[in-house]
Coordinates of C-alpha atoms in Angstrom, one line a residue:
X155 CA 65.9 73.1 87.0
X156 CA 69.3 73.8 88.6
X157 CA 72.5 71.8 88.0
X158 CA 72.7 70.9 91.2
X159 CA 71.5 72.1 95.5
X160 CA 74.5 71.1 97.5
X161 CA 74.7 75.1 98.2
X162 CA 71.1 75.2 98.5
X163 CA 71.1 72.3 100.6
X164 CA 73.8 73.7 103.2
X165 CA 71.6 76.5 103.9
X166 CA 68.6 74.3 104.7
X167 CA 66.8 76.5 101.3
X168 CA 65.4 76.3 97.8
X169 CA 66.8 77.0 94.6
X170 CA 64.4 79.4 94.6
X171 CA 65.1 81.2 97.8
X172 CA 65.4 84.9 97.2
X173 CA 68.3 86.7 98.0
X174 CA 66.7 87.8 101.4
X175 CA 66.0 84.2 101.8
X176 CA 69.6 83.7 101.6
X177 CA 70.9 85.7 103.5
X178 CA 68.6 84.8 106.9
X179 CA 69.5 81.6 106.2
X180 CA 73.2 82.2 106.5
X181 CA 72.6 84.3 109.6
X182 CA 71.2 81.9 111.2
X183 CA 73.1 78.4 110.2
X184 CA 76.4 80.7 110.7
X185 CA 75.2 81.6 114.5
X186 CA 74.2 78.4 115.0
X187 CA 77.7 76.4 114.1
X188 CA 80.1 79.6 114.8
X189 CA 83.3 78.0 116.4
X190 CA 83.5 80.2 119.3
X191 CA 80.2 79.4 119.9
X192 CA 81.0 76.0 119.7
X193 CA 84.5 75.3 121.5
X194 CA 83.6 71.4 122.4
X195 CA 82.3 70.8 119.2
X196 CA 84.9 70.0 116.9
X197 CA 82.7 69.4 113.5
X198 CA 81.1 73.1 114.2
X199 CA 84.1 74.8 112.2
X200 CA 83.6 72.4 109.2
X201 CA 80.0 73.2 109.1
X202 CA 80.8 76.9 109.2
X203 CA 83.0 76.9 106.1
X204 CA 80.2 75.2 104.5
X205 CA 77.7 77.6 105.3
X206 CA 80.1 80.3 104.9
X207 CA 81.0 79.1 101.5
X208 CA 77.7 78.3 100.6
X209 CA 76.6 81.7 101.0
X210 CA 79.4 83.6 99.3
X211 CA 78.3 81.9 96.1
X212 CA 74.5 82.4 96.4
X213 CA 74.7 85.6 97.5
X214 CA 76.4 86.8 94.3
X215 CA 73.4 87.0 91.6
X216 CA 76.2 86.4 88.5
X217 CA 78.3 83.4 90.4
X218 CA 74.6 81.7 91.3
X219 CA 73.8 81.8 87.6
X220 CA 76.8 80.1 86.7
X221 CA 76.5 77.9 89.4
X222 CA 72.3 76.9 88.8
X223 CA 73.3 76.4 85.1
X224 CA 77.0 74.1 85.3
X225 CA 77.4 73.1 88.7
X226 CA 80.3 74.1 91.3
X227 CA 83.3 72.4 89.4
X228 CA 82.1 74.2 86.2
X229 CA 82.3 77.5 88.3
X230 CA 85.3 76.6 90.2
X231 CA 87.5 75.9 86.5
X232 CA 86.6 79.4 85.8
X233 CA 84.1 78.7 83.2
X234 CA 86.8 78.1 80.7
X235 CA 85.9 74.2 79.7
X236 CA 82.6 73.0 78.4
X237 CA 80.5 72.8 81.2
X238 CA 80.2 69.0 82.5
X239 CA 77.5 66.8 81.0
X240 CA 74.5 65.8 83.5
X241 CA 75.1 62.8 86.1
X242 CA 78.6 62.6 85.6
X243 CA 81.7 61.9 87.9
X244 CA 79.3 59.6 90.0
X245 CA 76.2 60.0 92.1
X246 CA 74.4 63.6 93.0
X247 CA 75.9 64.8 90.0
X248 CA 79.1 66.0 91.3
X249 CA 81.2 65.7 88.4
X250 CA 84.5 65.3 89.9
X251 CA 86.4 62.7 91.9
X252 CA 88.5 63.7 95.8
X253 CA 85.0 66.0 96.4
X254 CA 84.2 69.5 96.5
X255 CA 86.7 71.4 97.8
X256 CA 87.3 73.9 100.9
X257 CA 84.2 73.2 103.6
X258 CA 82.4 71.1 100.8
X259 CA 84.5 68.1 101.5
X260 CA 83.3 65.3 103.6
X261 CA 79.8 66.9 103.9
X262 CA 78.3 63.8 104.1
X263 CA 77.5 64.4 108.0
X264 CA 74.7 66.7 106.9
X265 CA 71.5 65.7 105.2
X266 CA 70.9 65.3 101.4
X267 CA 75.0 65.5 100.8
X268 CA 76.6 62.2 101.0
X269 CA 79.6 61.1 98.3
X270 CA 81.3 64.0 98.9
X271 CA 84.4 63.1 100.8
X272 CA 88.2 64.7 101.0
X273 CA 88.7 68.0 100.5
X274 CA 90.1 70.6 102.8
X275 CA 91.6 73.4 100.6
X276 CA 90.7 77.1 101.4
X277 CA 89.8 79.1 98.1
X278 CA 88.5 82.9 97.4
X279 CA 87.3 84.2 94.0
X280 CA 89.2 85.5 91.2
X281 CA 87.7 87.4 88.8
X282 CA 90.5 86.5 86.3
X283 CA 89.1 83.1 85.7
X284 CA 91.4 80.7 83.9
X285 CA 93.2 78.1 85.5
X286 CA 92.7 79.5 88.7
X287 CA 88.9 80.1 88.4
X288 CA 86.7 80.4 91.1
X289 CA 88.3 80.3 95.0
X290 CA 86.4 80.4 98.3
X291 CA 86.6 83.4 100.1
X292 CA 88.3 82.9 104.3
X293 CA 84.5 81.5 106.3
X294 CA 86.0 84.6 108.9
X295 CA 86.4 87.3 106.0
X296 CA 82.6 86.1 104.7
X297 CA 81.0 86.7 107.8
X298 CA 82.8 89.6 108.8
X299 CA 81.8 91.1 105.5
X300 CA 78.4 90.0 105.8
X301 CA 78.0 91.9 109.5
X302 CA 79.2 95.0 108.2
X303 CA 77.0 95.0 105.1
X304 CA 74.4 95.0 107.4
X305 CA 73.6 91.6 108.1
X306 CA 73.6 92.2 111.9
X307 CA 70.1 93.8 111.8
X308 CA 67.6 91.0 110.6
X309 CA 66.9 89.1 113.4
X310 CA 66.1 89.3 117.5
X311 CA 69.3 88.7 118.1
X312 CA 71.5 91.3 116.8
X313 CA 73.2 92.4 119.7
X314 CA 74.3 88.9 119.7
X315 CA 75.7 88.9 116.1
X316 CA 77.5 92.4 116.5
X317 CA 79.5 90.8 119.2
X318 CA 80.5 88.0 116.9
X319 CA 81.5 89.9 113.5
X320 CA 82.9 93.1 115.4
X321 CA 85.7 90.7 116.5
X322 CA 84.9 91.3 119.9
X323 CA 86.6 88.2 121.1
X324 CA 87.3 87.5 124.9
X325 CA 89.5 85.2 126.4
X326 CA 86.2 83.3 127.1
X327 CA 85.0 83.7 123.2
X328 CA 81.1 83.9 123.1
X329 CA 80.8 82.3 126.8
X330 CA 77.7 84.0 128.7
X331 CA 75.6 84.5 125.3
X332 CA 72.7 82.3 126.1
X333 CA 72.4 83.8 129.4
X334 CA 72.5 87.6 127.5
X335 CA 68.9 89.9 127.1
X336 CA 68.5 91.9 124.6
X337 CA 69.0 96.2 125.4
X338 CA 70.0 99.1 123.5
X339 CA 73.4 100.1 123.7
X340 CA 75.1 97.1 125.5
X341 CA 74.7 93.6 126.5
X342 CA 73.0 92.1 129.8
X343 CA 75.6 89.7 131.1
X344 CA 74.0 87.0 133.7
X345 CA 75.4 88.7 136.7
X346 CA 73.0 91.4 135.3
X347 CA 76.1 93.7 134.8
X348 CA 75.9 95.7 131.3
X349 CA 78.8 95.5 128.4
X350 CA 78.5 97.9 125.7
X351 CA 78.3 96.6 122.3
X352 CA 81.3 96.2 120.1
X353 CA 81.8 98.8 117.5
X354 CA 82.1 98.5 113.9
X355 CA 85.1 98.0 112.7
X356 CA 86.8 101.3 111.4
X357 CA 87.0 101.5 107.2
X358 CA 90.7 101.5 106.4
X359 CA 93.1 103.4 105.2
X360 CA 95.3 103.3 101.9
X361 CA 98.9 105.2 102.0
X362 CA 100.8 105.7 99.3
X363 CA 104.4 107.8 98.4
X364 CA 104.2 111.0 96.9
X365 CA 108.2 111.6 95.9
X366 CA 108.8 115.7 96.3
X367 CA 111.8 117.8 94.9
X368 CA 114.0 119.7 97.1
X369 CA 112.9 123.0 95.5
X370 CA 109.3 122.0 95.7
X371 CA 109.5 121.8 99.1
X372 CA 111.2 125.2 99.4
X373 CA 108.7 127.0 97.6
X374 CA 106.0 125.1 97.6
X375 CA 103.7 123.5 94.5
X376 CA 100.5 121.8 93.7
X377 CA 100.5 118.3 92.2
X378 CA 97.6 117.3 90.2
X379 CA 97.2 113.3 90.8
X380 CA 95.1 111.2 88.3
X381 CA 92.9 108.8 91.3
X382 CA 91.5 105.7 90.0
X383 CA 88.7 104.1 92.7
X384 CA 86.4 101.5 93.2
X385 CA 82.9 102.6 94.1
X386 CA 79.7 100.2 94.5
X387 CA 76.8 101.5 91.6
X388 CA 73.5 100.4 93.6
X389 CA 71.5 100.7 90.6
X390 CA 73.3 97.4 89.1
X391 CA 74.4 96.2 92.7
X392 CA 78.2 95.8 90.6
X393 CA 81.6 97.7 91.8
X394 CA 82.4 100.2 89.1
X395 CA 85.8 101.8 88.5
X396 CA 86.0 105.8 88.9
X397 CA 88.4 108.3 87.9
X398 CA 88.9 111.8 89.6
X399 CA 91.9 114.6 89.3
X400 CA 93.1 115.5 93.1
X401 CA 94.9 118.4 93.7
X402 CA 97.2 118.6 96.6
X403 CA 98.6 121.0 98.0
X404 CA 102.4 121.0 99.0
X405 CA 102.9 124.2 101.5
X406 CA 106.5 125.1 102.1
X407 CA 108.6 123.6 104.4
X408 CA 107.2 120.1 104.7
X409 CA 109.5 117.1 105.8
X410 CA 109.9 113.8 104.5
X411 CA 107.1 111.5 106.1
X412 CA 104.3 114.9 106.5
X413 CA 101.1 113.2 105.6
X414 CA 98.7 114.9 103.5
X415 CA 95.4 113.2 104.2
X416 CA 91.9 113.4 102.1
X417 CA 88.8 111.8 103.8
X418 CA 86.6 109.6 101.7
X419 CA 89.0 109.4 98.6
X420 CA 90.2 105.8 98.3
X421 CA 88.1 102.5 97.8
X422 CA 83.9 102.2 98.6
X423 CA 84.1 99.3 100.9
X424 CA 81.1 97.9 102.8
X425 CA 80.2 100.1 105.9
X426 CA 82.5 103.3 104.1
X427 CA 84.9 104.6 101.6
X428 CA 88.7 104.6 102.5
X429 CA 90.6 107.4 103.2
X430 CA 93.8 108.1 101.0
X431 CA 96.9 109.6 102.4
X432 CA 99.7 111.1 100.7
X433 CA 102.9 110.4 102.4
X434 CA 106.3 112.9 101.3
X435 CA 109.6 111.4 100.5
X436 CA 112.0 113.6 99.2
X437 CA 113.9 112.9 95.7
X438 CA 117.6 112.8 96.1
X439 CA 119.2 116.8 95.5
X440 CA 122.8 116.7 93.4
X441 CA 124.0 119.3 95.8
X442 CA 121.9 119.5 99.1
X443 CA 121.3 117.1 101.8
X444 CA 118.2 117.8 104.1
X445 CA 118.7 117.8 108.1
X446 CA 116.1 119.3 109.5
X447 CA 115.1 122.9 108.5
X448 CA 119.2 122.8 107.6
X449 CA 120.9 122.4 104.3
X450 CA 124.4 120.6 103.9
X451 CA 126.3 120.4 101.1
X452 CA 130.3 119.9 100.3
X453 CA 132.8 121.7 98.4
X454 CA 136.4 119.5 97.4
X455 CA 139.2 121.3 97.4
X456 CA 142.8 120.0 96.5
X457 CA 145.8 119.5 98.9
X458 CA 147.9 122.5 97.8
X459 CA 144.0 124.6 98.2
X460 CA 143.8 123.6 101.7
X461 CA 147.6 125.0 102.2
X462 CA 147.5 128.2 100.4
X463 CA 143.9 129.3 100.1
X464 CA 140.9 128.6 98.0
X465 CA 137.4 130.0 95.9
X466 CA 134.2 128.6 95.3
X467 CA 130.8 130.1 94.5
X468 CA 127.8 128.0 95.3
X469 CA 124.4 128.2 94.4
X470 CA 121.6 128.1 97.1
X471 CA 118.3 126.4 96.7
X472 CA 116.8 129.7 95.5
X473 CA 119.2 130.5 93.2
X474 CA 121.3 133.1 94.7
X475 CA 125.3 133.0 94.4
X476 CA 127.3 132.8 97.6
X477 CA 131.4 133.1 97.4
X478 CA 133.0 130.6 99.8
X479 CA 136.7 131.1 100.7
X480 CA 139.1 130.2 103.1
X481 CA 143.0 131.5 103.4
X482 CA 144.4 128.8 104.5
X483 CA 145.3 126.0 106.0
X484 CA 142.0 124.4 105.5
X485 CA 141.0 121.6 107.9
X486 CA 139.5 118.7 106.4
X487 CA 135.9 118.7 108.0
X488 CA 136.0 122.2 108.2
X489 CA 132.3 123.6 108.1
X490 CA 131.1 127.1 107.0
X491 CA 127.5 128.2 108.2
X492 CA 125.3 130.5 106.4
X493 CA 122.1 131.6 108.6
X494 CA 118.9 131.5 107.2
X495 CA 119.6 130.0 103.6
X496 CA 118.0 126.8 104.6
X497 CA 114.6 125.1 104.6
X498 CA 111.6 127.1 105.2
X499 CA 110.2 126.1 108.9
X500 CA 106.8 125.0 108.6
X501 CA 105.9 126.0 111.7
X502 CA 107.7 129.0 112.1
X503 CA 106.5 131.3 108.7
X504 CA 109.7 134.0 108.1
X505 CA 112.1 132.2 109.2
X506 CA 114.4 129.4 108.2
X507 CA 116.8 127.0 108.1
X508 CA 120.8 127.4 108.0
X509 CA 123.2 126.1 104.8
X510 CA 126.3 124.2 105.8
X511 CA 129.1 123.8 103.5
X512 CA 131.5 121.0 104.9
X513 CA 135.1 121.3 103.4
X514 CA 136.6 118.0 101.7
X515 CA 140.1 118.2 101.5
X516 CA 141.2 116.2 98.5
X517 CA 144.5 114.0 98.9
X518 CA 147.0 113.2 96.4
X519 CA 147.0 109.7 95.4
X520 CA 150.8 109.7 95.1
X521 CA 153.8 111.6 95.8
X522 CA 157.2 111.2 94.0
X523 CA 160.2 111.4 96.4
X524 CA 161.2 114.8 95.0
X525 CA 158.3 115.9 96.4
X526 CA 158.2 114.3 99.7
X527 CA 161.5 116.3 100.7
X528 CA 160.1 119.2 99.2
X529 CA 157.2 119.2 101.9
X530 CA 159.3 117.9 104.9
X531 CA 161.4 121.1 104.2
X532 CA 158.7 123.3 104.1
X533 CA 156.7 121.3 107.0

C-alpha cells in the first residue's frame, strides 16, 4: 500500500510500475501535452508540469520511497515533521489545505484527482531538506534532462522527440510534425523536403581563475590543483564526489586571460563530463606593471634631483641590477627603455619584451619666500 497515486495517477500508471514503466509513460503523456505541440490549447502547459513533475519524483528510486511511504507534503517539508496521519487534511488523503503545489494544483480536470485546487508555484529539489525541503525541478529542465539521458530512443517516434528536447524550436514550434516520416538522419517534412535532425546539446563548460605571479609567468611553473568532481557511480545509480590532483602547466610568457583547458575534467553530467578551463589573471607586482610582452615601472625622484642629476638601481624581474641615471634637468614623464628585459614572448621563444622606467618628478609641497627668490634668481 502507498500513501497515496496522484503521481501515479498523472502518468496514467501503477504504484507498481517499474522504473521503465515510468519512464514510457512520461515520454509519451509529455509528447502528447508538450506546449509547442499544443499552441491553441491553453490547459496543455498545466498538464505538462504535471507530468513533468510527476515524473521527476518517480523516477528517483529514494524520493519515490519517501513519497509511497508519507505522501507528497511529507516529502515536500523535507521529511523533517512526523509524517501526516492517514485521511487527513480532507478527501484523497492530501493532507494539506490551498492543494499541491507547482503543476499539482487544480488537477481536478484530469481523472481520479479532484480536491486539489490552487497552486501555481514552481519548485526544484533540495537535497538540504529543512524548511525548504523538497522543490520541483523547471517541466523544460525535466524533459530536457530526460532527452539527453536517453529517453529519445524508446519509442517509434524518436526523431520526433529529438526535435523537441534538442531545443530545436522554429518560429512555427513543432508545426508540420504530424505530417513528418520517420528516416535516418533527418526529418521528412510534408513538402517531402528533408531537415536534418537537431543535435544534442553540447556538455558545458566550467571556468574558473587561476591567479599567476609576475615571476611565474617569467619563468614559468607548475601548479598542483586539488579538483573536487561529481561523477555518476552506475553500480548504485547515486552521484558520488571524486577527488583528483591536476597539474598544470604554466609555460613562460603567458598573458592574463590565456586559457589552459583539460577535456573531461569537470562535472559527469548526463550525455558527458564537463570540461574545466583554467583562466590566468595576473597578481598585482609591487614594482612592475605588465603591457604586453613590456615591463613599466617608476622611479620618484625629488625636485632639486630632477635639476641637478640623480641615481637609482633597480631590480629586474630576474633579479639582475640595472643603474638608472640622468644629469639633469629631468622631465617629469621622462621614460628610459631597456631592450629585452621584459616579458618572455610566448610566441616568439628567445626573445623578449622591453622594461620601461617612467621618471616621477616629486614636487615640494611648499616653498618659503626665501626660497622662491632664490629660484627666480637662478631661473
Amino acid at each position: 500500500m502507498v500513501a497515496e497515486t496522484k503521481l501515479y495517477d498523472a502518468l496514467s500508471i501503477q504504484p507498481s510500475a517499474s522504473q521503465d514503466e515510468i519512464k514510457k509513460a512520461y515520454r509519451k503523456a509529455a509528447l502528447k501535452h508538450h506546449p509547442d505541440k499544443n499552441k491553441d490549447n491553453p490547459n496543455a502547459s498545466e498538464k505538462f508540469k504535471e507530468v513533468s513533475q510527476a515524473y521527476e519524483i518517480l523516477s528517483d528510486p529514494e524520493k519515490r520511497k519517501v513519497y509511497d511511504q508519507y505522501g507528497l507534503e511529507f516529502l515536500l517539508r523535507g521529511g523533517q515533521e512526523a509524517p501526516p496521519p492517514q485521511g487527513a487534511g480532507g478527501s484523497g488523503g492530501i493532507p494539506f489545505e490551498g492543494g499541491m503545489p507547482g503543476g499539482f494544483g487544480g488537477m481536478g480536470g484530469m481523472g481520479g484527482m479532484g480536491g486539489m485546487p490552487g497552486g501555481g508555484r514552481s519548485f526544484h529539489f533540495s537535497t538540504n531538506g529543512g524548511s525548504g525541503g523538497f522543490n520541483f525541478s523547471n517541466p523544460e529542465d525535466i524533459f530536457s534532462s530526460f532527452f539527453k539521458q536517453g529517453g529519445a530512443s524508446m519509442g517509434d517516434d524518436d526523431d520526433i522527440f529529438s526535435q523537441f528536447a534538442s531545443g530545436a524550436r522554429s518560429a512555427g514550434g513543432f508545426g508540420g510534425s504530424s505530417g513528418t516520416s520517420r528516416r535516418s538522419g533527418g526529418f521528412r517534412e510534408p513538402n517531402g523536403a528533408m531537415k536534418q535532425r537537431a543535435q544534442t546539446p553540447e556538455v558545458t563548460t566550467v571556468e574558473r581563475p587561476l591567479p599567476v605571479t609576475l615571476e611565474q609567468l617569467f619563468k614559468g611553473a607548475k601548479k598542483k590543483m586539488n579538483i573536487k568532481r561529481k561523477t555518476f557511480d552506475e553500480a548504485t545509480n547515486k552521484r558520488k564526489m571524486e577527488e583528483k590532483v591536476l597539474e598544470i602547466d604554466i609555460k613562460p610568457g603567458y598573458k592574463a586571460g590565456t586559457k589552459i583547458k583539460f577535456k573531461g575534467w569537470g562535472d559527469q553530467e548526463e550525455g558527458g563530463t564537463q570540461d574545466l578551463h583554467f583562466i590566468i589573471t595576473e597578481k598585482e607586482h609591487p614594482i612592475f606593471k605588465r603591457v604586453g610582452d613590456d615591463l613599466r615601472a617608476i622611479t620618484e625622484i625629488n625636485l632639486k634631483e630632477a635639476l641637478t642629476g640623480w641615481r637609482r638601481t633597480i631590480t629586474t624581474i630576474d633579479g639582475k641590477q640595472l643603474a638608472l641615471s640622468g644629469g639633469g634637468p629631468t622631465q617629469p614623464g621622462h621614460e628610459i627603455r631597456y631592450p629585452e628585459q621584459g616579458m618572455p614572448k610566448s610566441k616568439k621563444p628567445g626573445e623578449r619584451g622591453d622594461m620601461i622606467v617612467e621618471i616621477k618628478v616629486k614636487f615640494p609641497a611648499s616653498l618659503t619666500q626665501a626660497q622662491k627668490t632664490k629660484l627666480m634668481e637662478i631661473l
